[in-house]
Amino acid sequence: MSMIKGYRRSNGKFGIRNHLLIIPTVICANHVANRIQQAVPDSVAIPHQHGCSQIGDDKERTHRLLGGMGKNPNVGAVLLISLGCEVIDAKVLKQEIEEETGKPVEWLDIQNAGGTIKAIQKGSELAKSLFKEIEKVPQVDVPISELILGVKCGGSDATSGLCSNPALGKTADQLLNKGGTIVMGETTEIIGAEHIVAQKAVSEEVANKLYAYVNKFEKEVERIGSDMRGGNPSPGNIEGGLSTIEEKSLGCISKAGTAPLNDVLSFAEEIPGNGYYFMDSPGNDIECVSGMAAAGVHMVCFTTGRGTPTGNPIIPVIKITGNEHTAIKMIDNIDIDTSPVMKGKETTEEAGNRIFETVLKTAQGELTKAEILGHQEFSISRISISL
């Protein structure tokens, strides 16, 4: 299969989903956004805790995350819901999304609308109108080379590094060989193995960028008087057989495959081209996947030994395990079981092929279990204190 189905956007990019996204610019707008989403069930909303009492880099991160979610090509149209007195400027967000993507964007301000009830009524009308507009967007054939795949792991155990992550690495190599794009995140979870990732860098400059992000994170942990070992590996990781940060990291990095590292990107920075990229991000599952979605990733392959149910509002999340017991216990959530590799009944390459086939089916419109179950977790990581 050399082609997949997608929705071509006005700016030339394509998406594998066609969501109407409702974005509250501040926590105070969450309730209105959620009620509008309930009135238009086929839409998705991204309630969050931020948008007010933020300054500097923290404010910019929230702005970049919200804007990036709206710009993601899996989104066909956007409805912004603001309160009217927050630090995130809805007018600027609307202008950025419209100008950079060409997709329809509407903006409703709760204070100007006259309060909660009137805002819900008006917002529901706007959402229904936007949904009718994106329903007209046709699916077209798109080359696989345009697919951007995020690779992530969470709730890891010993099988993650032995089985599911290496299998996902084979999938990554297949997509890259077809001209596609791979994005790996989790700065916290390459520590101890960052030199191996840096060895793949296409230049010394790219390698140094990677080291700079790792050093910055380690210094921040030291600044607040904490120790990485207090939370990484997590209690669940340790119970699952992981003993050290280095052991965990060696398993984590295998999911990106063998390709050269093109560049190192900041959190939620737009993916600039094809190939393999590393994105500076927290190891926290939801925060990392949210950053990938805001960067323009079409879907995420997520390996988990212990079992993690979370998804994302706008991008499919494929759950993969190498633990036979997890595959049985969490059958509701796991899409792919690679544990036959552990028993010698399947090669890593064969497991990678199965993952790749699922990636293609998902790109064609087949729903992941997280999508079917309605898992739409979204979170913005904080940098600093609130005012």
XYZ file of C-alpha atoms in Angstrom:
387
model
C 0.000 0.000 0.000
C 1.581 3.269 -1.139
C -1.435 5.522 -0.577
C -3.697 6.257 2.369
C -6.891 8.289 2.750
C -6.765 11.821 4.059
C -8.330 15.275 4.135
C -6.320 17.832 2.190
C -6.294 21.234 3.896
C -6.077 24.649 2.240
C -2.399 25.012 3.206
C -1.511 21.737 1.477
C -1.238 19.590 4.584
C -3.412 16.545 5.104
C -5.135 14.963 8.068
C -6.326 11.420 8.748
C -9.284 12.672 10.794
C -11.692 15.592 10.252
C -12.466 16.906 13.718
C -14.352 19.998 14.786
C -12.225 21.189 17.722
C -13.592 23.384 20.513
C -10.762 25.222 22.299
C -11.336 27.046 25.593
C -8.603 29.674 25.906
C -8.805 29.608 29.711
C -10.004 27.285 32.473
C -12.946 29.631 33.083
C -14.298 28.723 29.619
C -14.136 24.948 30.142
C -17.743 24.495 31.198
C -19.127 26.375 28.208
C -16.818 24.481 25.847
C -17.890 21.145 27.335
C -21.593 21.977 27.085
C -21.200 23.001 23.445
C -19.379 19.729 22.764
C -22.288 17.832 24.324
C -24.694 19.692 22.040
C -22.618 18.695 19.000
C -21.571 15.110 19.863
C -19.294 14.651 16.858
C -17.103 17.556 17.988
C -14.220 17.350 20.479
C -13.214 19.793 23.232
C -9.923 20.266 25.073
C -10.641 21.604 28.585
C -7.484 22.506 30.527
C -6.365 24.280 33.697
C -4.482 27.202 32.187
C -4.781 30.456 30.226
C -4.808 32.866 33.156
C -2.234 34.103 35.706
C 0.602 32.987 33.421
C 3.596 34.997 32.242
C 6.672 34.628 30.059
C 7.574 31.207 28.690
C 4.702 29.594 30.578
C 2.125 31.797 28.873
C 3.798 31.229 25.495
C 3.720 27.458 25.992
C -0.025 27.506 26.623
C -0.552 29.722 23.577
C 1.609 27.425 21.416
C -0.156 24.262 22.619
C -3.654 25.618 22.011
C -2.716 27.070 18.647
C -0.924 23.903 17.601
C -3.953 21.781 18.415
C -6.063 24.013 16.191
C -3.478 23.884 13.402
C -3.111 20.082 13.460
C -4.309 18.814 10.060
C -6.570 16.245 11.742
C -8.719 19.249 12.677
C -11.085 20.554 10.000
C -12.491 23.571 11.857
C -12.037 25.353 15.184
C -14.345 27.087 17.641
C -12.510 29.229 20.210
C -14.251 29.960 23.509
C -12.771 32.754 25.619
C -13.905 34.406 28.847
C -12.650 37.848 27.890
C -10.116 38.811 30.558
C -7.500 36.039 30.378
C -3.853 36.379 29.323
C -4.293 34.127 26.272
C -5.429 36.327 23.400
C -8.195 34.538 21.491
C -8.101 37.104 18.688
C -4.427 36.369 18.026
C -5.022 32.608 18.200
C -7.877 32.872 15.706
C -5.776 34.913 13.315
C -2.802 32.532 13.531
C -4.874 29.415 12.870
C -6.789 31.013 9.991
C -3.727 32.490 8.290
C -1.509 29.424 8.650
C -4.080 26.756 7.768
C -6.933 28.377 5.850
C -9.460 26.334 7.864
C -12.672 27.920 9.222
C -12.313 29.377 12.728
C -15.005 31.002 14.880
C -14.538 32.822 18.186
C -17.047 33.333 20.979
C -16.376 35.463 24.086
C -18.462 34.545 27.151
C -18.511 38.036 28.682
C -19.569 39.633 25.405
C -22.155 36.898 24.818
C -23.827 37.763 28.107
C -22.875 34.831 30.323
C -22.904 31.054 30.421
C -26.372 30.248 29.066
C -26.242 32.683 26.155
C -22.683 31.582 25.315
C -23.698 27.912 25.228
C -26.660 28.717 22.968
C -24.645 30.867 20.569
C -21.645 28.520 20.665
C -23.800 25.502 19.851
C -25.166 27.300 16.787
C -21.652 28.175 15.645
C -20.437 24.616 16.228
C -23.282 23.084 14.262
C -22.589 25.463 11.373
C -18.878 24.616 11.399
C -19.608 20.898 11.499
C -21.829 21.157 8.430
C -18.980 22.940 6.662
C -16.326 20.299 7.365
C -18.704 17.457 6.471
C -18.322 18.637 2.875
C -14.532 18.065 2.864
C -13.833 14.985 0.705
C -11.356 12.217 1.468
C -8.542 11.950 -1.051
C -5.672 9.557 -1.691
C -2.469 10.695 0.008
C 1.058 9.194 -0.189
C 2.281 7.359 2.935
C 5.317 9.640 2.819
C 3.132 12.443 4.229
C 2.331 10.504 7.406
C 3.814 11.820 10.688
C 3.945 9.199 13.448
C 4.731 9.875 17.092
C 6.381 7.078 19.087
C 5.806 7.072 22.852
C 5.982 4.671 25.792
C 4.415 4.793 29.227
C 3.533 2.488 32.071
C 6.635 0.546 31.035
C 7.883 -2.772 32.376
C 10.700 -5.135 31.439
C 8.857 -6.308 28.310
C 8.798 -2.764 26.903
C 12.521 -2.644 26.220
C 12.763 -6.322 25.323
C 9.833 -6.547 22.968
C 7.309 -3.806 22.186
C 9.732 -0.876 21.828
C 12.142 -2.744 19.497
C 9.144 -3.932 17.451
C 7.916 -0.341 17.179
C 11.435 0.587 16.074
C 10.997 -1.775 13.118
C 7.725 -0.018 12.304
C 9.486 3.353 12.471
C 12.128 2.149 10.021
C 9.430 0.977 7.598
C 7.690 4.339 7.606
C 10.962 6.242 7.283
C 12.006 4.015 4.363
C 8.798 5.102 2.620
C 9.650 8.764 3.149
C 7.494 9.341 6.228
C 8.247 11.051 9.535
C 8.884 9.803 13.072
C 8.784 11.983 16.198
C 10.117 10.696 19.532
C 9.717 12.684 22.743
C 10.316 12.256 26.485
C 13.511 14.066 27.419
C 13.299 12.551 30.890
C 13.310 9.058 29.445
C 16.438 9.227 27.330
C 18.607 10.258 30.299
C 21.423 7.760 30.626
C 21.138 6.878 26.952
C 21.230 10.363 25.422
C 24.717 9.692 24.015
C 23.313 6.834 21.923
C 20.564 9.076 20.507
C 23.145 11.830 19.872
C 25.319 9.400 17.896
C 22.546 9.254 15.288
C 22.516 13.043 14.842
C 23.180 14.307 11.326
C 25.494 17.007 12.691
C 27.357 18.063 15.813
C 24.954 20.992 16.105
C 21.952 18.638 16.355
C 23.746 16.442 18.906
C 24.568 19.493 21.019
C 20.922 20.599 20.946
C 19.943 17.236 22.363
C 22.540 17.432 25.136
C 21.439 20.999 25.931
C 17.819 19.943 26.531
C 18.898 17.023 28.740
C 21.265 19.235 30.753
C 18.603 21.916 31.136
C 16.151 19.397 32.535
C 18.652 17.873 34.950
C 19.632 21.321 36.247
C 15.982 22.246 36.786
C 15.442 19.080 38.824
C 18.503 19.969 40.909
C 17.306 23.575 41.314
C 14.101 22.507 43.012
C 16.007 20.148 45.279
C 14.655 16.918 43.852
C 16.186 13.710 42.590
C 15.197 12.055 39.307
C 15.280 8.727 41.099
C 12.324 9.840 43.214
C 9.965 9.367 40.267
C 11.866 7.714 37.438
C 11.608 4.770 37.227
C 8.110 5.083 38.688
C 6.830 2.643 41.342
C 4.953 0.817 38.566
C 8.088 0.626 36.423
C 10.048 -0.875 39.308
C 7.321 -3.389 40.086
C 7.394 -4.315 36.402
C 11.092 -5.163 36.577
C 12.906 -1.928 35.654
C 15.697 -1.108 38.069
C 17.355 2.120 36.868
C 16.807 5.203 34.725
C 19.460 3.920 32.308
C 17.742 0.563 31.864
C 14.437 2.288 31.208
C 16.027 4.743 28.769
C 17.791 2.034 26.756
C 14.421 0.424 26.162
C 12.722 3.743 25.391
C 15.097 4.854 22.654
C 14.732 1.640 20.633
C 11.230 2.615 19.495
C 12.572 5.230 17.058
C 14.402 2.717 14.868
C 17.794 3.149 13.244
C 17.462 6.276 11.099
C 19.658 9.398 11.427
C 18.354 12.090 13.791
C 17.471 15.078 11.599
C 16.890 17.655 14.321
C 15.864 18.316 17.913
C 12.715 20.383 18.379
C 11.290 22.366 21.264
C 8.057 21.257 22.921
C 5.100 21.410 20.493
C 7.284 22.939 17.768
C 5.867 22.274 14.296
C 7.493 19.331 12.513
C 9.604 20.960 9.753
C 9.985 18.083 7.285
C 10.332 14.363 6.732
C 12.637 12.013 8.641
C 13.351 11.345 12.313
C 13.027 14.105 14.932
C 13.332 14.272 18.701
C 10.985 16.644 20.552
C 11.904 18.005 23.983
C 8.996 17.039 26.219
C 8.010 15.666 29.606
C 7.834 11.915 30.072
C 4.295 12.355 31.414
C 2.072 10.423 29.030
C -0.702 12.938 28.427
C 1.548 16.015 28.362
C 3.926 14.389 25.859
C 1.170 13.164 23.511
C -0.536 16.581 23.710
C 2.741 18.219 22.670
C 3.064 15.825 19.750
C -0.490 16.573 18.622
C 0.200 20.314 18.800
C 3.359 19.773 16.737
C 1.312 18.266 13.900
C 1.672 14.516 14.457
C -1.117 12.489 12.807
C -1.135 9.589 15.274
C 0.913 8.050 18.084
C 2.044 4.479 18.638
C 2.181 4.031 22.395
C 3.879 1.036 23.996
C 2.969 0.015 27.529
C 3.923 -2.987 29.619
C 1.807 -2.160 32.650
C -1.159 -0.879 30.628
C -2.161 2.725 29.916
C -5.658 3.587 28.647
C -5.227 7.250 27.660
C -5.801 8.721 24.210
C -6.024 12.195 22.696
C -8.894 14.373 21.415
C -7.592 14.825 17.850
C -5.034 12.106 17.068
C -5.470 8.311 17.236
C -3.319 6.576 19.860
C -2.452 2.922 19.139
C -1.734 0.926 22.314
C 0.921 -1.785 22.065
C 2.125 -4.168 24.768
C 4.774 -6.854 25.057
C 3.244 -8.245 28.235
C 0.863 -11.159 27.682
C -0.871 -10.631 31.038
C -1.470 -6.939 30.317
C -2.881 -7.801 26.884
C -5.415 -10.087 28.592
C -6.207 -7.923 31.627
C -6.554 -4.722 29.600
C -8.055 -6.168 26.443
C -10.418 -3.172 26.343
C -7.465 -0.855 25.764
C -4.669 -2.776 24.020
C -4.670 -2.724 20.207
C -1.617 -4.913 19.569
C -0.014 -7.711 21.611
C 3.639 -8.307 20.697
C 4.235 -10.845 23.500
C 4.645 -13.738 20.982
C 8.138 -12.282 20.429
C 8.952 -13.065 24.076
C 8.014 -16.717 23.485
C 9.984 -17.069 20.266
C 6.773 -17.492 18.265
C 7.318 -14.299 16.302
C 10.308 -12.204 15.293
C 10.690 -8.538 16.174
C 10.425 -7.774 12.453
C 7.128 -9.667 12.184
C 5.720 -7.815 15.185
C 6.874 -4.545 13.617
C 5.047 -5.492 10.430
C 1.832 -6.035 12.394
C 2.179 -2.628 14.023
C 2.824 -1.029 10.628
C -0.294 -2.674 9.191
C -2.336 -1.242 12.073
C -0.816 2.199 11.471
C -1.950 2.024 7.831
C -5.454 0.835 8.758
C -5.744 3.625 11.339
C -4.626 6.150 8.715
C -7.385 4.772 6.470
C -9.988 5.556 9.130
C -10.121 2.442 11.324
C -10.657 3.530 14.942
C -8.253 2.660 17.742
C -9.614 1.318 21.015
C -8.863 4.649 22.696
C -11.018 6.381 20.072
C -13.841 3.861 20.401
C -13.845 4.243 24.195
C -13.792 8.047 23.964
C -10.410 8.601 25.611
C -9.676 12.285 24.894
C -7.073 13.214 27.501
C -5.307 16.561 27.042
C -2.864 18.375 29.302
C -0.484 21.324 29.119
C 2.742 21.033 31.109
C 3.670 23.997 33.299
C 7.068 25.703 33.395
C 6.664 28.178 36.234
C 4.365 29.323 39.041
C 0.972 30.958 38.682
C 0.653 34.630 39.620
